[in-house]
Short mmCIF file of C-alpha atoms in Angstrom, two decimals:
data_model
loop_
_atom_site.label_atom_id
_atom_site.label_comp_id
_atom_site.label_asym_id
_atom_site.label_seq_id
_atom_site.Cartn_x
_atom_site.Cartn_y
_atom_site.Cartn_z
CA MET A 27 139.16 146.62 338.42
CA GLU A 28 136.48 145.75 335.93
CA LYS A 29 137.86 144.49 332.68
CA ILE A 30 135.48 143.19 330.09
CA MET A 31 136.84 141.89 326.82
CA SER A 32 134.16 140.92 324.36
CA GLU A 33 134.42 138.42 321.58
CA LYS A 34 135.02 139.94 318.18
CA LYS A 35 131.83 141.13 316.48
CA TYR A 36 131.13 142.05 312.87
CA SER A 37 128.81 144.47 311.10
CA GLU A 38 127.00 143.94 307.82
CA ASP A 39 129.27 146.67 306.38
CA HIS A 40 132.25 144.37 307.10
CA GLU A 41 133.74 146.19 310.08
CA TRP A 42 134.97 144.24 313.11
CA VAL A 43 134.78 145.43 316.73
CA THR A 44 136.41 144.32 319.96
CA ILE A 45 135.54 145.93 323.27
CA GLN A 46 137.79 146.48 326.25
CA ASN A 47 135.93 148.23 329.09
CA ASP A 48 134.12 151.01 327.24
CA ILE A 49 136.61 151.37 324.39
CA ALA A 50 135.83 149.73 321.06
CA THR A 51 138.61 148.97 318.56
CA ILE A 52 137.37 148.93 314.99
CA GLY A 53 138.76 147.80 311.65
CA ILE A 54 137.63 146.12 308.45
CA SER A 55 137.25 142.36 308.15
CA ASN A 56 139.69 140.13 306.36
CA HIS A 57 136.96 139.44 303.82
CA ALA A 58 136.61 143.20 303.17
CA GLN A 59 140.35 143.61 302.70
CA GLU A 60 140.39 140.72 300.25
CA SER A 61 137.64 142.17 298.12
CA LEU A 62 139.12 145.68 298.15
CA GLY A 63 142.49 144.44 296.91
CA ASP A 64 145.71 146.38 297.45
CA ILE A 65 145.02 149.24 299.86
CA VAL A 66 147.22 152.27 299.16
CA PHE A 67 145.82 155.10 301.25
CA ILE A 68 143.53 155.78 304.18
CA GLU A 69 141.93 159.01 305.32
CA LEU A 70 141.76 158.61 309.09
CA PRO A 71 138.94 160.17 311.14
CA GLU A 72 139.46 163.09 313.51
CA ILE A 73 140.17 162.33 317.16
CA GLY A 74 137.48 163.71 319.48
CA LYS A 75 134.73 163.53 316.91
CA SER A 76 131.35 162.15 318.03
CA VAL A 77 129.93 159.48 315.80
CA LYS A 78 126.69 157.60 315.39
CA ALA A 79 126.38 154.00 314.33
CA LYS A 80 126.27 153.73 310.51
CA ASP A 81 128.00 157.12 310.06
CA SER A 82 130.60 157.14 307.32
CA LEU A 83 133.79 157.97 309.21
CA CYS A 84 136.69 157.64 306.87
CA VAL A 85 137.72 156.32 303.49
CA VAL A 86 140.10 153.58 302.40
CA GLU A 87 141.46 153.79 298.90
CA SER A 88 142.47 150.58 297.19
CA VAL A 89 143.97 150.43 293.72
CA LYS A 90 140.45 149.69 292.50
CA ALA A 91 138.18 152.12 294.36
CA ALA A 92 137.47 154.30 297.36
CA SER A 93 135.36 152.70 300.09
CA ASP A 94 133.69 154.27 303.10
CA ILE A 95 134.26 152.87 306.57
CA TYR A 96 131.25 153.11 308.88
CA SER A 97 131.17 153.18 312.62
CA PRO A 98 129.28 150.15 313.92
CA LEU A 99 128.51 151.91 317.24
CA ASP A 100 127.78 155.33 318.75
CA GLY A 101 130.73 156.96 320.51
CA ASP A 102 133.62 159.45 320.54
CA ILE A 103 136.82 158.81 318.65
CA THR A 104 139.72 158.44 321.07
CA GLU A 105 142.54 157.10 318.92
CA VAL A 106 143.44 156.39 315.30
CA ASN A 107 146.07 153.99 313.92
CA LYS A 108 148.75 156.42 312.76
CA ASP A 109 150.88 153.57 311.33
CA LEU A 110 148.36 153.30 308.50
CA GLU A 111 149.21 156.80 307.30
CA ASN A 112 152.65 155.59 306.29
CA ASP A 113 151.66 152.13 305.20
CA ALA A 114 147.99 151.42 304.54
CA SER A 115 148.88 147.96 303.25
CA ILE A 116 149.08 146.83 306.90
CA ILE A 117 145.31 146.36 306.47
CA ASN A 118 145.96 143.85 303.67
CA GLN A 119 148.55 142.02 305.74
CA ASP A 120 146.71 141.91 309.05
CA ALA A 121 143.21 143.40 308.78
CA GLU A 122 141.87 142.09 312.07
CA ASN A 123 144.81 142.90 314.37
CA ASN A 124 147.57 145.38 313.46
CA GLY A 125 145.33 146.80 310.76
CA TRP A 126 142.86 148.30 313.27
CA ILE A 127 141.71 151.74 312.15
CA PHE A 128 140.21 153.67 315.06
CA LYS A 129 139.02 153.39 318.67
CA ILE A 130 135.89 154.93 320.15
CA LYS A 131 134.59 155.38 323.65
CA ILE A 132 131.18 153.80 323.29
CA HIS A 133 127.94 155.40 324.46
CA ASN A 134 125.57 152.50 324.23
CA PRO A 135 126.86 148.95 324.90
CA ASP A 136 123.47 147.50 323.94
CA GLN A 137 124.26 148.27 320.32
CA LEU A 138 126.70 145.36 320.40
CA ASN A 139 123.68 143.09 320.23
CA ASN A 140 123.01 144.34 316.72
CA LEU A 141 126.32 142.91 315.53
CA MET A 142 127.21 139.36 314.47
CA ASN A 143 129.65 136.96 316.06
CA SER A 144 132.18 135.36 313.76
CA ASP A 145 130.04 132.28 313.00
CA ASP A 146 127.08 134.44 312.05
CA TYR A 147 129.30 136.72 309.99
CA ASN A 148 130.70 133.76 308.06
CA LYS A 149 127.15 132.60 307.38
CA PHE A 150 126.29 136.15 306.30
CA LEU A 151 129.19 136.07 303.83
CA GLU A 152 127.98 132.82 302.32
CA LYS A 153 124.61 134.34 301.46
CA MET B 172 117.67 143.38 282.73
CA THR B 173 121.41 143.70 282.48
CA GLU B 174 123.06 142.51 279.33
CA LEU B 175 124.77 139.19 279.56
CA ASN B 176 128.53 139.37 279.33
CA LEU B 177 130.45 137.05 277.03
CA ASN B 178 133.20 134.75 278.23
CA ILE B 179 136.59 134.76 276.54
CA SER B 180 137.84 131.34 275.38
CA LEU B 181 140.06 130.71 278.40
CA ASN B 182 137.53 131.93 280.99
CA ASP B 183 137.68 128.68 283.01
CA PHE B 184 141.47 128.57 282.81
CA HIS B 185 141.71 132.04 284.34
CA ILE B 186 139.28 131.21 287.13
CA SER B 187 141.31 128.07 287.89
CA LYS B 188 144.38 130.32 288.20
CA GLY B 189 142.67 132.49 290.81
CA ALA B 190 141.47 135.33 288.57
CA LYS B 191 138.95 137.76 289.94
CA MET B 192 136.58 138.27 287.01
CA VAL B 193 134.78 141.55 286.33
CA PRO B 194 132.56 142.73 283.49
CA PHE B 195 134.46 144.91 281.02
CA ALA B 196 133.25 146.09 277.61
CA GLY B 197 130.74 143.24 277.42
CA TYR B 198 133.15 140.48 278.52
CA ASN B 199 133.98 138.80 281.80
CA MET B 200 137.64 139.65 282.20
CA PRO B 201 140.37 138.96 284.79
CA ILE B 202 141.00 142.18 286.74
CA ASN B 203 143.74 140.57 288.83
CA TYR B 204 144.99 137.24 290.14
CA LYS B 205 145.84 136.27 293.72
CA SER B 206 149.04 138.27 294.12
CA GLY B 207 147.19 141.52 293.44
CA ILE B 208 147.36 144.47 291.09
CA ILE B 209 150.48 146.12 292.54
CA ASN B 210 152.53 142.93 292.41
CA GLU B 211 151.40 142.28 288.82
CA HIS B 212 152.28 145.87 287.90
CA ASN B 213 155.76 145.59 289.38
CA TYR B 214 156.30 142.21 287.76
CA VAL B 215 155.69 143.73 284.32
CA ARG B 216 158.05 146.64 285.05
CA ASN B 217 160.81 144.33 286.29
CA HIS B 218 160.30 140.92 284.66
CA SER B 219 157.36 140.05 282.43
CA GLY B 220 153.65 139.43 282.65
CA VAL B 221 151.05 138.04 280.29
CA PHE B 222 147.60 139.56 279.81
CA ASP B 223 144.75 137.75 278.08
CA VAL B 224 143.20 140.51 275.99
CA SER B 225 141.08 138.23 273.83
CA HIS B 226 138.12 140.57 274.25
CA MET B 227 139.73 142.86 271.68
CA GLY B 228 138.65 142.77 268.06
CA GLN B 229 140.93 141.32 265.36
CA ILE B 230 140.35 141.37 261.62
CA LEU B 231 142.21 140.54 258.41
CA ILE B 232 141.28 142.77 255.46
CA PRO B 233 142.72 141.82 252.04
CA ILE B 234 144.84 144.60 250.55
CA ASN B 235 143.35 145.67 247.21
CA GLU B 236 142.36 148.94 245.53
CA TYR B 237 138.78 148.76 246.71
CA ASN B 238 139.59 148.18 250.39
CA ILE B 239 142.42 150.72 250.42
CA SER B 240 140.38 153.54 248.96
CA ASN B 241 137.44 152.86 251.27
CA LEU B 242 139.53 152.53 254.41
CA GLU B 243 141.43 155.74 253.63
CA LYS B 244 138.19 157.60 254.25
CA PHE B 245 138.43 156.61 257.94
CA ILE B 246 142.10 155.88 258.63
CA PRO B 247 144.64 158.77 258.48
CA LEU B 248 147.48 156.71 256.98
CA GLN B 249 148.76 156.39 253.41
CA LEU B 250 147.70 152.79 253.20
CA LYS B 251 149.53 152.18 249.89
CA LYS B 252 152.82 153.31 251.33
CA LEU B 253 152.92 151.24 254.49
CA LYS B 254 156.02 149.13 254.93
CA LEU B 255 155.68 145.38 254.97
CA ASN B 256 155.63 143.82 258.45
CA LYS B 257 155.27 147.20 260.13
CA SER B 258 152.53 148.03 262.62
CA TYR B 259 151.02 151.49 262.95
CA TYR B 260 149.10 153.13 265.77
CA SER B 261 146.17 154.89 264.09
CA PHE B 262 142.49 155.78 264.25
CA ILE B 263 139.12 155.28 262.68
CA LEU B 264 137.79 158.83 262.32
CA ASN B 265 134.26 160.16 262.00
CA LYS B 266 133.20 163.03 259.73
CA LYS B 267 134.20 165.65 262.33
CA GLY B 268 137.63 164.08 262.83
CA GLY B 269 136.46 162.60 266.15
CA ILE B 270 137.85 159.23 267.15
CA ILE B 271 135.54 156.28 266.49
CA ASP B 272 138.33 154.01 267.69
CA ASP B 273 142.09 153.81 268.05
CA ILE B 274 143.70 150.80 266.41
CA ILE B 275 146.93 148.98 265.63
CA LEU B 276 147.11 148.27 261.90
CA SER B 277 149.80 145.97 260.48
CA ASN B 278 150.72 145.47 256.84
CA ILE B 279 151.33 141.74 256.48
CA ILE B 280 151.59 138.82 254.05
CA LEU B 281 149.96 135.57 255.11
CA HIS B 282 149.84 132.44 252.91
CA ASN B 283 150.97 134.51 249.90
CA SER B 284 148.23 137.13 250.28
CA SER B 285 148.53 140.71 251.55
CA TYR B 286 146.37 141.87 254.42
CA PHE B 287 145.80 144.69 256.82
CA TYR B 288 145.69 143.06 260.23
CA ILE B 289 143.81 145.39 262.56
CA VAL B 290 143.41 145.09 266.33
CA TYR B 291 140.65 147.25 267.78
CA ASN B 292 138.93 147.90 271.09
CA ALA B 293 136.34 145.53 272.53
CA SER B 294 134.19 148.47 273.57
CA ARG B 295 134.06 149.65 269.91
CA LYS B 296 133.52 146.34 268.13
CA LYS B 297 130.00 147.20 267.04
CA GLN B 298 130.93 150.58 265.50
CA ASP B 299 134.15 149.31 263.91
CA GLU B 300 132.62 146.16 262.47
CA GLU B 301 129.75 148.10 260.96
CA ILE B 302 132.33 150.15 259.05
CA PHE B 303 134.36 147.09 258.03
CA SER B 304 131.27 145.31 256.80
CA GLU B 305 129.91 148.28 254.87
CA PHE B 306 133.17 149.50 253.34
CA THR B 307 135.44 146.50 252.86
CA SER B 308 135.11 143.18 251.10
CA GLN B 309 136.23 139.63 251.88
CA TYR B 310 137.43 140.41 255.35
CA GLU B 311 137.92 137.73 257.95
CA LEU B 312 137.08 138.35 261.60
CA LEU B 313 139.60 136.51 263.77
CA ASN B 314 137.04 135.88 266.48
CA LYS B 315 138.34 132.36 267.11
CA ASN B 316 141.79 133.72 267.89
CA CYS B 317 142.88 134.59 271.40
CA LEU B 318 145.12 137.60 271.92
CA PHE B 319 147.84 137.62 274.57
CA ALA B 320 150.01 140.59 275.51
CA LEU B 321 153.36 139.49 276.91
CA GLN B 322 154.86 142.62 278.45
CA GLY B 323 157.98 143.57 280.36
CA PRO B 324 161.76 143.79 279.95
CA LEU B 325 162.17 139.98 279.99
CA SER B 326 159.44 139.34 277.39
CA TYR B 327 161.94 138.65 274.64
CA GLU B 328 163.81 135.93 276.47
CA VAL B 329 160.61 134.36 277.80
CA LEU B 330 159.12 134.11 274.30
CA ALA B 331 162.39 133.16 272.60
CA LYS B 332 162.59 129.98 274.70
CA PHE B 333 160.01 128.31 272.48
CA ILE B 334 159.30 130.68 269.58
CA LYS B 335 161.90 131.59 266.98
CA ILE B 336 161.91 135.39 266.85
CA PRO B 337 163.41 136.76 263.59
CA ASN B 338 166.56 138.86 263.96
CA GLY B 339 166.15 142.59 264.29
CA ILE B 340 162.47 142.75 265.17
CA ASN B 341 161.77 146.20 266.64
CA PHE B 342 158.84 147.73 268.44
CA LEU B 343 155.80 147.95 266.13
CA GLU B 344 157.05 145.25 263.80
CA PHE B 345 155.20 142.09 262.82
CA PHE B 346 156.07 138.48 262.13
CA HIS B 347 154.17 135.24 261.93
CA THR B 348 155.29 131.76 262.79
CA ASN B 349 153.97 128.29 263.52
CA PHE B 350 153.08 126.85 266.88
CA ASN B 351 151.64 123.32 267.09
CA ASN B 352 151.25 123.39 263.29
CA LYS B 353 149.07 126.48 263.32
CA THR B 354 149.84 130.05 262.31
CA ILE B 355 150.25 132.62 265.05
CA LEU B 356 150.56 136.37 264.43
CA ILE B 357 152.99 138.37 266.56
CA THR B 358 153.67 142.10 266.78
CA ARG B 359 156.31 143.57 269.04
CA SER B 360 153.95 145.96 270.78
CA GLY B 361 151.74 146.47 273.78
CA TYR B 362 150.21 149.13 275.93
CA THR B 363 152.23 149.18 279.13
CA GLY B 364 155.24 151.30 278.13
CA GLU B 365 157.42 148.18 278.27
CA ASP B 366 158.89 146.03 275.56
CA GLY B 367 156.65 143.14 274.67
CA PHE B 368 154.73 141.09 272.16
CA GLU B 369 151.08 140.76 271.26
CA ILE B 370 150.32 137.24 270.11
CA SER B 371 147.23 136.26 268.16
CA ILE B 372 146.68 132.51 268.38
CA PRO B 373 143.89 130.07 267.48
CA GLU B 374 141.88 129.32 270.59
CA GLU B 375 142.40 125.53 270.40
CA ILE B 376 146.14 125.90 271.04
CA ALA B 377 145.97 129.03 273.19
CA GLU B 378 146.06 127.28 276.56
CA ILE B 379 149.12 125.20 275.62
CA PHE B 380 150.86 128.37 274.49
CA LEU B 381 149.97 130.22 277.67
CA ASN B 382 151.23 127.34 279.82
CA ASN B 383 154.51 127.44 277.90
CA LEU B 384 154.89 131.12 278.81
CA LEU B 385 153.96 130.50 282.43
CA GLU B 386 156.50 127.69 282.84
CA ASP B 387 159.05 130.48 282.95
CA ALA B 388 159.41 131.84 286.49
CA ASN B 389 159.94 135.29 284.99
CA THR B 390 156.30 135.44 283.85
CA ILE B 391 153.02 135.65 285.74
CA LEU B 392 149.42 136.14 284.66
CA CYS B 393 148.28 139.76 284.92
CA GLY B 394 144.81 141.30 284.70
CA LEU B 395 143.22 144.48 283.46
CA GLY B 396 143.83 146.27 286.79
CA SER B 397 147.60 146.36 286.35
CA ARG B 398 147.24 146.90 282.61
CA ASP B 399 145.46 150.14 283.43
CA SER B 400 148.00 151.47 285.95
CA LEU B 401 150.82 150.51 283.58
CA ARG B 402 149.29 152.35 280.63
CA VAL B 403 148.49 155.44 282.71
CA GLU B 404 152.09 155.55 283.97
CA ALA B 405 153.16 155.32 280.33
CA GLY B 406 150.85 158.28 279.56
CA LEU B 407 148.90 156.24 277.00
CA SER B 408 145.33 157.16 276.10
CA LEU B 409 142.51 154.66 276.41
CA TYR B 410 139.29 154.68 274.43
CA GLY B 411 136.30 155.76 276.53
CA HIS B 412 138.61 157.71 278.83
CA GLU B 413 140.92 160.08 276.92
CA LEU B 414 139.44 159.24 273.53
CA ASN B 415 135.89 159.39 272.20
CA GLU B 416 133.90 160.51 269.17
CA ASN B 417 133.95 164.16 270.30
CA ILE B 418 137.71 164.32 270.71
CA THR B 419 140.07 164.54 267.75
CA PRO B 420 143.60 163.12 267.68
CA ILE B 421 144.86 166.73 267.75
CA GLU B 422 143.10 167.48 271.03
CA ALA B 423 144.30 164.15 272.44
CA GLY B 424 147.90 165.14 271.67
CA LEU B 425 148.20 162.36 269.08
CA LEU B 426 148.97 164.39 265.95
CA TRP B 427 152.18 162.34 265.58
CA ALA B 428 150.04 159.30 264.70
CA ILE B 429 148.47 161.04 261.68
CA ASP B 430 150.14 160.95 258.28
CA LYS B 431 150.46 164.67 257.43
CA GLU B 432 149.98 164.02 253.69
CA ARG B 433 146.52 162.66 254.42
CA LEU B 434 145.45 165.92 256.09
CA LYS B 435 145.63 167.56 252.65
CA ASP B 436 143.22 164.93 251.33
CA ASN B 437 139.58 166.04 251.44
CA PHE B 438 138.53 162.43 251.17
CA LEU B 439 139.75 161.74 254.73
CA ASN B 440 136.97 162.19 257.30
CA GLY B 441 137.37 165.47 259.18
CA SER B 442 140.58 166.50 257.38
CA ASN B 443 139.50 170.16 257.05
CA HIS B 444 138.55 170.35 260.69
CA LEU B 445 141.79 168.71 261.78
CA ILE B 446 143.88 171.18 259.75
CA ARG B 447 141.99 174.10 261.28
CA GLN B 448 142.67 172.68 264.75
CA ILE B 449 146.38 172.40 264.05
CA ASP B 450 146.48 176.05 262.94
CA SER B 451 144.37 177.50 265.74
CA LYS B 452 144.55 177.42 269.51
CA LEU B 453 142.79 174.42 271.01
CA SER B 454 140.22 174.96 273.75
CA LYS B 455 141.43 172.01 275.83
CA LYS B 456 144.50 169.86 276.08
CA LYS B 457 145.56 166.64 277.73
CA ILE B 458 147.97 166.85 280.68
CA GLY B 459 149.33 164.57 283.38
CA ILE B 460 148.87 165.32 287.07
CA ILE B 461 150.43 163.90 290.23
CA SER B 462 148.70 164.12 293.59
CA VAL B 463 151.04 166.00 295.93
CA ASN B 464 149.58 164.37 299.02
CA LYS B 465 148.34 160.83 299.22
CA SER B 466 144.75 161.33 298.09
CA MET B 467 143.70 159.30 295.08
CA ILE B 468 142.77 160.78 291.72
CA ARG B 469 139.83 158.99 290.07
CA GLU B 470 138.17 159.28 286.69
CA GLY B 471 135.40 161.89 286.52
CA MET B 472 136.75 164.18 289.26
CA SER B 473 136.91 167.92 288.56
CA ILE B 474 140.12 169.89 288.21
CA ILE B 475 139.71 173.32 289.83
CA ASP B 476 141.75 176.46 290.26
CA LYS B 477 142.40 178.18 293.59
CA ASN B 478 139.03 179.95 293.35
CA LYS B 479 137.29 176.59 292.89
CA LYS B 480 136.47 177.32 289.28
CA ILE B 481 136.27 174.12 287.26
CA ILE B 482 139.03 174.13 284.66
CA GLY B 483 139.15 170.49 283.63
CA LYS B 484 138.19 166.90 284.20
CA VAL B 485 140.05 163.71 285.08
CA THR B 486 139.77 161.03 282.39
CA SER B 487 141.96 158.39 284.07
CA GLY B 488 143.25 158.19 287.62
CA CYS B 489 145.06 155.49 289.52
CA TYR B 490 147.72 154.67 292.06
CA SER B 491 151.18 154.58 290.51
CA PRO B 492 153.28 151.84 292.11
CA ASN B 493 156.41 153.26 290.45
CA LEU B 494 155.93 156.73 291.94
CA ASN B 495 154.05 155.70 295.11
CA LYS B 496 151.64 158.55 294.36
CA SER B 497 148.32 158.85 292.69
CA ILE B 498 148.52 160.00 289.07
CA GLY B 499 145.96 161.04 286.51
CA LEU B 500 145.36 162.10 282.94
CA CYS B 501 142.99 164.99 282.38
CA TYR B 502 141.76 167.50 279.87
CA ILE B 503 142.22 171.08 280.94
CA ASN B 504 141.12 174.42 279.43
CA THR B 505 144.06 175.88 277.56
CA GLU B 506 143.25 179.35 278.88
CA PHE B 507 144.30 178.19 282.35
CA ASP B 508 147.90 179.21 283.06
CA LEU B 509 149.71 176.10 284.28
CA ASN B 510 152.06 178.25 286.34
CA ASN B 511 149.17 178.64 288.76
CA GLN B 512 148.26 176.09 291.39
CA LEU B 513 145.74 173.49 290.35
CA PHE B 514 143.65 171.19 292.50
CA CYS B 515 141.54 168.09 292.18
CA GLU B 516 138.22 168.03 293.96
CA ILE B 517 138.26 164.84 296.01
CA ARG B 518 135.24 164.24 298.29
CA ASN B 519 134.62 167.99 298.65
CA ASN B 520 138.24 168.74 299.48
CA MET B 521 140.67 170.69 297.32
CA GLU B 522 143.71 168.46 296.92
CA LEU B 523 146.85 170.02 295.49
CA MET B 524 148.07 168.57 292.17
CA LYS B 525 151.27 169.00 290.22
CA GLU B 526 151.21 169.15 286.44
CA THR B 527 153.79 166.90 284.83
CA SER B 528 155.02 166.00 281.39
CA LEU B 529 154.04 162.61 280.00
CA PRO B 530 154.87 159.81 280.33
CA PHE B 531 155.05 159.51 284.11
CA VAL B 532 157.38 156.53 283.73
CA LYS B 533 159.85 156.36 280.85
CA LYS B 534 158.96 154.00 278.01
CA ASN B 535 161.22 151.07 277.37
CA TYR B 536 160.57 150.10 273.73
CA LYS B 537 163.06 148.26 271.51
CA LYS B 538 163.99 150.40 268.55
CA ASN B 539 167.66 149.73 267.97
CA GLY B 540 167.30 146.57 265.92
CA GLU B 541 168.93 144.36 268.50
CA ASN B 542 167.08 141.42 269.86
CA ASN B 543 167.35 141.30 273.56
CA GLU B 544 169.40 144.25 274.67
#
């Protein structure tokens, strides 16, 4: 059985992605969660919806402001993190693991090349 | 080019304490510290927190015939009849009765002279100070004084550890005392709905004073983020949101803050218009709303009826940690029947709202003359 687990990649919009086979798990980076502050509510995307990279998919509301979450890749939404509906602050506590937001079945694995690895993302943040 | 923001005196101190600084009313101000807005909010509701609000304007105006008669044109109080060491929530009004600013005015004696001590909004300094400079004489701007707001149910005991608080000081009462051989001005007041003290202190001793407060484990530094959610929960209006030059105190639901005798006085700006408003039906009124679901109410959103007709506008919206819901203040057309469903338009969706009486969270002011109970 083919099982490919990629390293974690980051977008310039501060989403992270991990890939297992053709399913991408997506959330917001720890840096993004820190700058948003206390997150109190999330509007999760619809399962089954087709998305394009850079589409605004859902909204996180922190005490300060509403922020759009973009899909870093093309695909179809297969799963959303229902735990966040009851407690969106999981993103503050653990943005890059338990705070995952949605999963998509990806259409175009080559798009992963457009994303940064963690070293490059850290350099991007320093700019 | 964007205008350069000013730093408050303790700017570096706040940064060293982990403050996230944001521009606000022309100043770089702490919005929150490391523990975050919700924790700071809850700390003020349950213990105490200290806000550096040194961006606000402070002035001492000598009490004399000339200054009283000129100020009474703008301020709807009987300035001759104010009680000593009392503080009053009031306004500076324009000719139409619109609100140039909302202020706290205290009637005080300092070094054997009588003064009005006025605290006013940072965002209105220019307008207010133009009026003070044109219409009053020998005033002193306290722009080398910091202003701290110590707020929360434990404020009294935190402050009393190193400041002697006179017996029987109630909410909206003033005293002054010495700290490190300098005079500090204290009113029992604040804008969070909690008991507390606002302390005006010369900047050279301000950091020592703040460190004294923070030595107490019951106090943490708080920023403007939690100050806003606390004041919205308390149903309190904020200039630039619920209040502006086109809104009168009557429309803002603040008639209680106007001395009724002054409304009969033609000399008071807008008095005729204000009386007419009291006697007639207003076109809009201020209400509180709670979001039934989890969606967040934000300033500027439209309030709509079930047919999507716009019936009002949100002037303040935030997450309420005490209610675990989003809450908002808004102005709504009085012709709308509040027995009908009302909605807030949030990202093109109609989100159901519930109208509620203000405040959202009960105020906890000290009025009974006792010190700490």
